[in-house]
Every structure is written in C-alpha cells, then in structure tokens.
PDB file of C-alpha atoms in Angstrom:
ATOM      1  CA  MET P1209    -102.000   9.549 -28.970  1.00 72.00           C
ATOM      2  CA  LEU P1210     -99.172  10.052 -31.436  1.00 80.00           C
ATOM      3  CA  TYR P1211     -98.894   6.420 -32.548  1.00 80.00           C
ATOM      4  CA  PHE P1212    -102.617   6.178 -33.177  1.00 87.00           C
ATOM      5  CA  SER P1213    -102.799   9.316 -35.299  1.00 80.00           C
ATOM      6  CA  TYR P1214     -99.605   8.975 -37.329  1.00 82.00           C
ATOM      7  CA  ASN P1215     -98.261   5.919 -39.105  1.00 79.00           C
ATOM      8  CA  PRO P1216     -94.504   5.573 -38.450  1.00 81.00           C
ATOM      9  CA  SER P1217     -94.114   4.061 -41.932  1.00 78.00           C
ATOM     10  CA  HIS P1218     -95.330   7.297 -43.532  1.00 77.00           C
ATOM     11  CA  SER P1219     -94.253   9.992 -41.054  1.00 74.00           C
ATOM     12  CA  SER P1220     -90.745  11.415 -41.083  1.00 76.00           C
ATOM     13  CA  PHE P1221     -90.644  12.645 -37.465  1.00 80.00           C
ATOM     14  CA  PHE P1222     -90.343   9.132 -35.969  1.00 86.00           C
ATOM     15  CA  ILE P1223     -86.771   8.159 -35.127  1.00 86.00           C
ATOM     16  CA  PRO P1224     -85.444   5.253 -37.213  1.00 87.00           C
ATOM     17  CA  CYS P1225     -83.471   2.471 -35.571  1.00 88.00           C
ATOM     18  CA  PRO P1226     -79.836   3.652 -35.332  1.00 92.00           C
ATOM     19  CA  LEU P1227     -78.485   0.088 -35.588  1.00 93.00           C
ATOM     20  CA  HIS P1228     -80.453  -0.644 -38.755  1.00 91.00           C
ATOM     21  CA  TYR P1229     -79.582   2.753 -40.192  1.00 91.00           C
ATOM     22  CA  ILE P1230     -75.844   2.208 -39.663  1.00 95.00           C
ATOM     23  CA  SER P1231     -75.435  -1.538 -40.195  1.00 95.00           C
ATOM     24  CA  GLY P1232     -78.497  -2.736 -42.084  1.00 92.00           C
ATOM     25  CA  PHE P1233     -79.203  -5.343 -39.361  1.00 95.00           C
ATOM     26  CA  TYR P1234     -82.505  -5.491 -37.486  1.00 96.00           C
ATOM     27  CA  CYS P1235     -82.357  -5.156 -33.698  1.00 95.00           C
ATOM     28  CA  PRO P1236     -84.940  -6.933 -31.492  1.00 95.00           C
ATOM     29  CA  GLY P1237     -86.950  -3.683 -31.360  1.00 94.00           C
ATOM     30  CA  CYS P1238     -87.050  -2.947 -35.084  1.00 94.00           C
ATOM     31  CA  GLY P1239     -90.627  -2.662 -36.264  1.00 93.00           C
ATOM     32  CA  SER P1240     -92.002  -1.923 -32.782  1.00 94.00           C
ATOM     33  CA  GLN P1241     -93.239   1.584 -33.623  1.00 93.00           C
ATOM     34  CA  ARG P1242     -95.135   0.316 -36.653  1.00 93.00           C
ATOM     35  CA  ALA P1243     -96.420  -2.657 -34.641  1.00 94.00           C
ATOM     36  CA  ILE P1244     -97.773  -0.359 -31.905  1.00 94.00           C
ATOM     37  CA  HIS P1245     -99.521   1.741 -34.547  1.00 94.00           C
ATOM     38  CA  LEU P1246    -101.168  -1.383 -35.982  1.00 94.00           C
ATOM     39  CA  LEU P1247    -102.113  -2.715 -32.525  1.00 96.00           C
ATOM     40  CA  LEU P1248    -103.843   0.563 -31.702  1.00 95.00           C
ATOM     41  CA  HIS P1249    -105.863   0.111 -34.892  1.00 95.00           C
ATOM     42  CA  GLY P1250    -106.726  -3.512 -34.025  1.00 96.00           C
ATOM     43  CA  ASP P1251    -104.502  -5.175 -36.633  1.00 95.00           C
ATOM     44  CA  PHE P1252    -102.878  -7.881 -34.501  1.00 96.00           C
ATOM     45  CA  ILE P1253    -101.639  -9.943 -37.438  1.00 95.00           C
ATOM     46  CA  GLY P1254     -99.990  -6.941 -39.080  1.00 94.00           C
ATOM     47  CA  ALA P1255     -98.372  -5.965 -35.783  1.00 95.00           C
ATOM     48  CA  PHE P1256     -97.114  -9.522 -35.327  1.00 95.00           C
ATOM     49  CA  ARG P1257     -95.482  -9.368 -38.761  1.00 95.00           C
ATOM     50  CA  PHE P1258     -93.514  -6.265 -37.769  1.00 95.00           C
ATOM     51  CA  ASN P1259     -92.284  -7.479 -34.369  1.00 96.00           C
ATOM     52  CA  PRO P1260     -93.585 -10.760 -32.926  1.00 96.00           C
ATOM     53  CA  LEU P1261     -91.409 -10.556 -29.802  1.00 97.00           C
ATOM     54  CA  MET P1262     -92.820  -7.167 -28.832  1.00 96.00           C
ATOM     55  CA  VAL P1263     -96.414  -8.232 -29.513  1.00 96.00           C
ATOM     56  CA  LEU P1264     -96.005 -11.346 -27.345  1.00 96.00           C
ATOM     57  CA  THR P1265     -94.235  -9.388 -24.577  1.00 96.00           C
ATOM     58  CA  LEU P1266     -96.752  -6.534 -24.421  1.00 96.00           C
ATOM     59  CA  PRO P1267     -99.414  -8.378 -22.337  1.00 95.00           C
ATOM     60  CA  ILE P1268     -96.807  -9.203 -19.678  1.00 94.00           C
ATOM     61  CA  LEU P1269     -95.667  -5.579 -19.546  1.00 93.00           C
ATOM     62  CA  ILE P1270     -99.227  -4.248 -19.411  1.00 95.00           C
ATOM     63  CA  TYR P1271    -100.056  -6.635 -16.560  1.00 94.00           C
ATOM     64  CA  GLY P1272     -96.940  -5.532 -14.638  1.00 93.00           C
ATOM     65  CA  LEU P1273     -97.790  -1.876 -15.232  1.00 94.00           C
ATOM     66  CA  GLY P1274    -101.358  -2.528 -14.059  1.00 95.00           C
ATOM     67  CA  ILE P1275    -100.074  -4.001 -10.802  1.00 94.00           C
ATOM     68  CA  THR P1276     -97.758  -1.018 -10.313  1.00 93.00           C
ATOM     69  CA  ILE P1277    -100.562   1.491 -10.919  1.00 96.00           C
ATOM     70  CA  SER P1278    -102.903  -0.483  -8.647  1.00 95.00           C
ATOM     71  CA  ASN P1279    -100.267  -0.416  -5.890  1.00 94.00           C
ATOM     72  CA  TRP P1280     -99.864   3.320  -6.306  1.00 95.00           C
ATOM     73  CA  ILE P1281    -103.615   3.999  -6.196  1.00 95.00           C
ATOM     74  CA  PHE P1282    -104.538   1.640  -3.346  1.00 95.00           C
ATOM     75  CA  GLY P1283    -101.300   1.767  -1.357  1.00 94.00           C
ATOM     76  CA  THR P1284    -100.710  -1.974  -1.664  1.00 93.00           C
ATOM     77  CA  LYS P1285     -97.414  -3.773  -2.242  1.00 91.00           C
ATOM     78  CA  TYR P1286     -98.282  -6.568  -4.666  1.00 89.00           C
ATOM     79  CA  ARG P1287     -95.545  -7.724  -6.990  1.00 87.00           C
ATOM     80  CA  PHE P1288     -95.564  -9.540 -10.293  1.00 85.00           C
ATOM     81  CA  MET P1289     -93.098 -12.196  -9.165  1.00 88.00           C
ATOM     82  CA  LEU P1290     -92.154 -13.115 -12.738  1.00 87.00           C
ATOM     83  CA  PHE P1291     -90.169  -9.862 -12.944  1.00 87.00           C
ATOM     84  CA  TYR P1292     -88.142 -10.947  -9.891  1.00 89.00           C
ATOM     85  CA  SER P1293     -87.245 -14.385 -11.232  1.00 93.00           C
ATOM     86  CA  ASN P1294     -83.648 -14.732 -12.420  1.00 95.00           C
ATOM     87  CA  LEU P1295     -84.720 -17.586 -14.672  1.00 96.00           C
ATOM     88  CA  PHE P1296     -87.285 -15.362 -16.395  1.00 95.00           C
ATOM     89  CA  ILE P1297     -84.942 -12.373 -16.716  1.00 95.00           C
ATOM     90  CA  PHE P1298     -81.992 -14.311 -18.123  1.00 97.00           C
ATOM     91  CA  GLY P1299     -84.286 -16.499 -20.211  1.00 97.00           C
ATOM     92  CA  TYR P1300     -86.047 -13.503 -21.719  1.00 96.00           C
ATOM     93  CA  PHE P1301     -82.822 -11.701 -22.599  1.00 96.00           C
ATOM     94  CA  GLY P1302     -81.404 -14.940 -23.992  1.00 97.00           C
ATOM     95  CA  LEU P1303     -84.536 -15.264 -26.121  1.00 97.00           C
ATOM     96  CA  ALA P1304     -84.151 -11.645 -27.273  1.00 97.00           C
ATOM     97  CA  ILE P1305     -80.546 -12.307 -28.357  1.00 97.00           C
ATOM     98  CA  ILE P1306     -81.563 -15.468 -30.231  1.00 98.00           C
ATOM     99  CA  TYR P1307     -84.422 -13.534 -31.847  1.00 97.00           C
ATOM    100  CA  TRP P1308     -81.969 -10.769 -32.809  1.00 97.00           C
ATOM    101  CA  VAL P1309     -79.683 -13.236 -34.577  1.00 97.00           C
ATOM    102  CA  LEU P1310     -82.438 -15.262 -36.245  1.00 97.00           C
ATOM    103  CA  ARG P1311     -84.330 -12.276 -37.667  1.00 96.00           C
ATOM    104  CA  ASN P1312     -81.198 -11.221 -39.540  1.00 96.00           C
ATOM    105  CA  LEU P1313     -80.644 -14.574 -41.269  1.00 96.00           C
ATOM    106  CA  PRO P1314     -81.598 -14.349 -44.948  1.00 94.00           C
ATOM    107  CA  TYR P1315     -82.996 -17.891 -45.038  1.00 95.00           C
ATOM    108  CA  TYR P1316     -86.564 -19.138 -44.851  1.00 94.00           C
ATOM    109  CA  PRO P1317     -88.255 -19.311 -42.275  1.00 93.00           C
ATOM    110  CA  PHE P1318     -85.989 -16.913 -40.355  1.00 95.00           C
ATOM    111  CA  ASN P1319     -86.464 -14.101 -42.850  1.00 92.00           C
ATOM    112  CA  LEU P1320     -90.135 -14.047 -41.784  1.00 93.00           C
ATOM    113  CA  LEU P1321     -88.983 -12.530 -38.467  1.00 94.00           C
ATOM    114  CA  ALA P1322     -87.710  -9.385 -40.217  1.00 94.00           C
ATOM    115  CA  PRO P1323     -90.131  -6.443 -40.089  1.00 92.00           C
ATOM    116  CA  THR P1324     -92.225  -6.475 -43.258  1.00 79.00           C
ATOM    117  CA  GLY P1325     -94.639  -3.912 -44.443  1.00 60.00           C
TER     118      GLY P1325
END
C-alpha cells in the first residue's frame, strides 16, 4: 500500500491541499494523508495530532464499508441506519464546519487542532 510504504511528509508525489497551498488555511481534511500513514504504522496518537476528526470518523466509515462489502458478498440488504439519518448527516457536516473554523484560530487550545508534525 502506498501510504504504508511512503511517508507523505517526506515524499513529493503526494498532492498537497489546494486550499492550504493557496490560502494558508487548513481545511477539515488537512493532515489526513499523514494521519493515515501513521495509523497504518500503529501510531494512533501521532495520527490524532494530524487530524483528529478523520481519526474519530474512520471507525464509522470502516463499519459502513464492512456492511456494504458483506451485503455484496452474501446478497443481503443490511443498512447502517446512521448514514440515513438527517440529524447525523447535518450534525456531522456542521461539526466539520466548526472544526474547520476552530483549527484555523491561532489561539490556544484551538491551535492544537492544526496538523502538527
């Protein structure tokens, strides 16, 4: 796997965040590539420092993907009902917007949300 073998912090062929490149602001996804690399190497704390929202969201996404793959293999039609809840969808995107704003504030403790390495 590419993210296991190569560290995005040290490899030039990974695409940088266009928003951060142009504006200097961190988007909600900034640090995700480096966080995935660290997760694949078992460094959960380091991954959390790069992008806590992604690290906390990953188990939900993996569970949903597991249900989808299970449905495909066994021909079932189970659904992860959380993905069909308007409250969850709007709440999650609202949380992502709040996270986006807070991680760009230069004040403690909000500056801890910025990807650090």
